[in-house]
Amino acid sequence: MLPSRRACRRLDPVLAFVAQVGQRSLQSLREVGYHAALLAEAFYWLLLGRWRRQPVRLRAVFKEAIGVGVNAIPIVALASFATGMMLAIQGIYTLRTFGAEGQVVLGISLSVTREFAPLITGIFVAGRSGSAIAARIGTMQISQEIDALRVIGINPVRYLVAPLLAAMLLTLPALTVLSDLVALFGGALYCAGELSLPMGVFFDRTFEVLIVQDVLHGVLKSVIFAVIVTLIGAANGFNVSAGAEGVGRATTRAVVLGCIGIILADMVFTFLTSR
Amino acid sequence: MNSADPAIDVRNLVTHYGTRKILDDISFQARQGEIMVIMGGSGSGKSTLLRHLLGLHNPTSGCIRLLGKDITQLDADAMYDLRKNMGVAFQGGALFNSMTVGENVELPLREHTALDGNTIRIMSRMKLEVVNLAGFEDLMPAELSGGMIKRAALARAIVMDPRLLFFDEPSAGLDPVVSAELDELILTLRDAMNMTIVVVTHELESAFKIADRITVLDQGRILMSDTVAAVRASDNQRIRSLLDRTPRNEAMDPDEYMERLTREIF
Ligand SMILES: Nc1ncnc2c1ncn2[C@@H]1O[C@H](COP(=O)(O)OP(=O)(O)OP(=O)(O)O)[C@@H](O)[C@H]1O
Ligand SMILES: [Mg+2]
């Protein structure tokens, strides 16, 4: 067994440091394992729940889909519109040095569909829903509602996590496609003003350069982000043990880890698929 | 299950939180239709024992048989079936805060039965009627008083007409009238439905009023598990101090005391 933290203090500081690093790594490893188990269990209930007499209810999935997806439309649309415009402004500014403003459409459409739309959507959903999931499950944990579910015979993962995961997997790709369109619209609008490029021409060219794979690339990422946000939110919620402060810490953690997770996963995914 | 078998049969239960031993060699039985009161001072492990009876934790060793089935060995499916026969009212109620009182009471029926919505609503209203909360089904748990929460939790616990009912601290924090009403309610439930009821409490008066048998816990061990009369007549010093409300005057070991104060400092 590892020495307790109190025991470490008495050892010399270097040893204590090593012990702490060891303990931290072990804890992280355990946490990764916990997330994996949670994911497996959520999928298990989604696929086999009906057969085990504990189906994941469609009504619950729709309710969550409204909460995490539909209600996120305004904020995601606004952020995407601004991002599209920003890309157009920067693109034209940069390309002007080469006298190649005409290429801006290519730049905008590729970076929006492959990178910015899934990323912006993911980050906003992590901020909105990751924290909400952690807060909801964490509060239920400390008020013994999770225990109450279990004694009634309702598996908490099936009842709370599986519908959320399904809703996220449905809505995040949809939100990403919406973000694609709105961001492109933002870019087109700016180009229309700055380069007198008619919107129709902008979109014609966009669809000329874009191949299905570019859009798919972004949508696939959003599927991964959906899993990350749900798991990190739920896991942090379930692990709350100490009162209201614990819930606060869990929500913060869910957002921070969710965003980091998304960015890291994005990097790895892009690295693996874009070379 | 043979009708002579105890409804609850706990044998040599030992449990830990982390490395701390909380319950030590607990054994007791309760027959079908019996009200078993678990008594003991604060921190003696009553709630912990209850949580193990509910299958919320895995014990270190020992076995817990409910309605003839050892829940420490049961697979998930069998446990799921057993849970339909168990009702639980937690110490703090544990009502689902995002649902109305009515939806809380309806939830077990919705999950476990294929009844239609109206039947479910009528059945849950009947249980709310039993606990004197008729007409409150549209309120949220946050809008209820402490006593109402306990009663709503009880309504949810009995909505499936379980054979086993567990009730943690029914009277804690309630005024004497309401807590007496809850006691009456527990007796009525047993008489009407022949439930086996486990009540955790440290209220002496209510314990003596409702109990058929009492199990006294002290620092994680069973001091006694016997009829009310036997517990009243006991001359065990710890039980007497619990019954007579006298403070514990144990001889203090000065060395141990010093060790506790200075532990992990030097
Ligand atoms: N989640 C937990 N983690 C670690 N220790 C715990 C936990 N819950 C309870 N304990 C410890 O277990 C012991 C028994 O606690 P328990 O809640 O069972 O007491 P109780 O008899 O129900 O007391 P009360 O009458 O105050 O409700 C206490 O010493 C407590 O510190
Ligand atoms: Mg307790």
mmCIF file with all atom_site columns, N, CA and C in Angstrom, chain A residues 47-68:
data_model
loop_
_atom_site.group_PDB
_atom_site.id
_atom_site.type_symbol
_atom_site.label_atom_id
_atom_site.label_alt_id
_atom_site.label_comp_id
_atom_site.label_asym_id
_atom_site.label_entity_id
_atom_site.label_seq_id
_atom_site.pdbx_PDB_ins_code
_atom_site.Cartn_x
_atom_site.Cartn_y
_atom_site.Cartn_z
_atom_site.occupancy
_atom_site.B_iso_or_equiv
_atom_site.pdbx_formal_charge
_atom_site.auth_seq_id
_atom_site.auth_comp_id
_atom_site.auth_asym_id
_atom_site.auth_atom_id
_atom_site.pdbx_PDB_model_num
ATOM 1  N N  . LEU A 1 47 ? -27.574 -0.366 -25.751 1.00 0.00 ? 47 LEU A N  1
ATOM 2  C CA . LEU A 1 47 ? -27.760 -1.445 -26.726 1.00 0.00 ? 47 LEU A CA 1
ATOM 3  C C  . LEU A 1 47 ? -28.594 -2.592 -26.167 1.00 0.00 ? 47 LEU A C  1
ATOM 4  N N  . LEU A 1 48 ? -28.329 -2.953 -24.907 1.00 0.00 ? 48 LEU A N  1
ATOM 5  C CA . LEU A 1 48 ? -28.946 -4.173 -24.381 1.00 0.00 ? 48 LEU A CA 1
ATOM 6  C C  . LEU A 1 48 ? -29.963 -3.934 -23.283 1.00 0.00 ? 48 LEU A C  1
ATOM 7  N N  . GLY A 1 49 ? -30.216 -2.653 -22.943 1.00 0.00 ? 49 GLY A N  1
ATOM 8  C CA . GLY A 1 49 ? -31.115 -2.350 -21.831 1.00 0.00 ? 49 GLY A CA 1
ATOM 9  C C  . GLY A 1 49 ? -32.486 -2.986 -21.981 1.00 0.00 ? 49 GLY A C  1
ATOM 10 N N  . ARG A 1 50 ? -33.023 -2.911 -23.187 1.00 0.00 ? 50 ARG A N  1
ATOM 11 C CA . ARG A 1 50 ? -34.367 -3.447 -23.422 1.00 0.00 ? 50 ARG A CA 1
ATOM 12 C C  . ARG A 1 50 ? -34.421 -4.925 -23.069 1.00 0.00 ? 50 ARG A C  1
ATOM 13 N N  . TRP A 1 51 ? -33.349 -5.608 -23.467 1.00 0.00 ? 51 TRP A N  1
ATOM 14 C CA . TRP A 1 51 ? -33.279 -7.033 -23.270 1.00 0.00 ? 51 TRP A CA 1
ATOM 15 C C  . TRP A 1 51 ? -33.113 -7.373 -21.782 1.00 0.00 ? 51 TRP A C  1
ATOM 16 N N  . ARG A 1 52 ? -32.477 -6.451 -21.037 1.00 0.00 ? 52 ARG A N  1
ATOM 17 C CA . ARG A 1 52 ? -32.304 -6.659 -19.593 1.00 0.00 ? 52 ARG A CA 1
ATOM 18 C C  . ARG A 1 52 ? -33.470 -6.070 -18.804 1.00 0.00 ? 52 ARG A C  1
ATOM 19 N N  . ARG A 1 53 ? -34.563 -5.791 -19.446 1.00 0.00 ? 53 ARG A N  1
ATOM 20 C CA . ARG A 1 53 ? -35.784 -5.246 -18.825 1.00 0.00 ? 53 ARG A CA 1
ATOM 21 C C  . ARG A 1 53 ? -35.586 -3.835 -18.287 1.00 0.00 ? 53 ARG A C  1
ATOM 22 N N  . GLN A 1 54 ? -34.488 -3.175 -18.650 1.00 0.00 ? 54 GLN A N  1
ATOM 23 C CA . GLN A 1 54 ? -34.291 -1.796 -18.206 1.00 0.00 ? 54 GLN A CA 1
ATOM 24 C C  . GLN A 1 54 ? -33.954 -0.936 -19.421 1.00 0.00 ? 54 GLN A C  1
ATOM 25 N N  . PRO A 1 55 ? -34.943 -0.673 -20.268 1.00 0.00 ? 55 PRO A N  1
ATOM 26 C CA . PRO A 1 55 ? -34.650 0.063  -21.490 1.00 0.00 ? 55 PRO A CA 1
ATOM 27 C C  . PRO A 1 55 ? -34.283 1.520  -21.209 1.00 0.00 ? 55 PRO A C  1
ATOM 28 N N  . VAL A 1 56 ? -33.477 2.094  -22.099 1.00 0.00 ? 56 VAL A N  1
ATOM 29 C CA . VAL A 1 56 ? -33.233 3.534  -22.054 1.00 0.00 ? 56 VAL A CA 1
ATOM 30 C C  . VAL A 1 56 ? -34.403 4.178  -22.789 1.00 0.00 ? 56 VAL A C  1
ATOM 31 N N  . ARG A 1 57 ? -35.115 5.041  -22.104 1.00 0.00 ? 57 ARG A N  1
ATOM 32 C CA . ARG A 1 57 ? -36.363 5.548  -22.684 1.00 0.00 ? 57 ARG A CA 1
ATOM 33 C C  . ARG A 1 57 ? -36.098 6.644  -23.710 1.00 0.00 ? 57 ARG A C  1
ATOM 34 N N  . LEU A 1 58 ? -36.827 6.517  -24.816 1.00 0.00 ? 58 LEU A N  1
ATOM 35 C CA . LEU A 1 58 ? -36.680 7.480  -25.891 1.00 0.00 ? 58 LEU A CA 1
ATOM 36 C C  . LEU A 1 58 ? -37.046 8.884  -25.412 1.00 0.00 ? 58 LEU A C  1
ATOM 37 N N  . ARG A 1 59 ? -38.055 8.924  -24.528 1.00 0.00 ? 59 ARG A N  1
ATOM 38 C CA . ARG A 1 59 ? -38.506 10.220 -24.034 1.00 0.00 ? 59 ARG A CA 1
ATOM 39 C C  . ARG A 1 59 ? -37.382 10.932 -23.270 1.00 0.00 ? 59 ARG A C  1
ATOM 40 N N  . ALA A 1 60 ? -36.621 10.141 -22.488 1.00 0.00 ? 60 ALA A N  1
ATOM 41 C CA . ALA A 1 60 ? -35.503 10.720 -21.742 1.00 0.00 ? 60 ALA A CA 1
ATOM 42 C C  . ALA A 1 60 ? -34.439 11.234 -22.708 1.00 0.00 ? 60 ALA A C  1
ATOM 43 N N  . VAL A 1 61 ? -34.197 10.467 -23.780 1.00 0.00 ? 61 VAL A N  1
ATOM 44 C CA . VAL A 1 61 ? -33.198 10.899 -24.759 1.00 0.00 ? 61 VAL A CA 1
ATOM 45 C C  . VAL A 1 61 ? -33.619 12.219 -25.394 1.00 0.00 ? 61 VAL A C  1
ATOM 46 N N  . PHE A 1 62 ? -34.896 12.329 -25.758 1.00 0.00 ? 62 PHE A N  1
ATOM 47 C CA . PHE A 1 62 ? -35.365 13.567 -26.379 1.00 0.00 ? 62 PHE A CA 1
ATOM 48 C C  . PHE A 1 62 ? -35.265 14.740 -25.423 1.00 0.00 ? 62 PHE A C  1
ATOM 49 N N  . LYS A 1 63 ? -35.615 14.480 -24.176 1.00 0.00 ? 63 LYS A N  1
ATOM 50 C CA . LYS A 1 63 ? -35.565 15.548 -23.188 1.00 0.00 ? 63 LYS A CA 1
ATOM 51 C C  . LYS A 1 63 ? -34.131 16.069 -23.043 1.00 0.00 ? 63 LYS A C  1
ATOM 52 N N  . GLU A 1 64 ? -33.182 15.135 -22.979 1.00 0.00 ? 64 GLU A N  1
ATOM 53 C CA . GLU A 1 64 ? -31.779 15.545 -22.874 1.00 0.00 ? 64 GLU A CA 1
ATOM 54 C C  . GLU A 1 64 ? -31.330 16.244 -24.151 1.00 0.00 ? 64 GLU A C  1
ATOM 55 N N  . ALA A 1 65 ? -31.826 15.753 -25.296 1.00 0.00 ? 65 ALA A N  1
ATOM 56 C CA . ALA A 1 65 ? -31.421 16.342 -26.574 1.00 0.00 ? 65 ALA A CA 1
ATOM 57 C C  . ALA A 1 65 ? -31.855 17.806 -26.652 1.00 0.00 ? 65 ALA A C  1
ATOM 58 N N  . ILE A 1 66 ? -33.023 18.092 -26.093 1.00 0.00 ? 66 ILE A N  1
ATOM 59 C CA . ILE A 1 66 ? -33.469 19.485 -26.055 1.00 0.00 ? 66 ILE A CA 1
ATOM 60 C C  . ILE A 1 66 ? -32.502 20.294 -25.178 1.00 0.00 ? 66 ILE A C  1
ATOM 61 N N  . GLY A 1 67 ? -32.191 19.730 -24.016 1.00 0.00 ? 67 GLY A N  1
ATOM 62 C CA . GLY A 1 67 ? -31.332 20.446 -23.062 1.00 0.00 ? 67 GLY A CA 1
ATOM 63 C C  . GLY A 1 67 ? -29.933 20.690 -23.587 1.00 0.00 ? 67 GLY A C  1
ATOM 64 N N  . VAL A 1 68 ? -29.289 19.653 -24.101 1.00 0.00 ? 68 VAL A N  1
ATOM 65 C CA . VAL A 1 68 ? -27.891 19.817 -24.504 1.00 0.00 ? 68 VAL A CA 1
ATOM 66 C C  . VAL A 1 68 ? -27.756 20.294 -25.938 1.00 0.00 ? 68 VAL A C  1
#
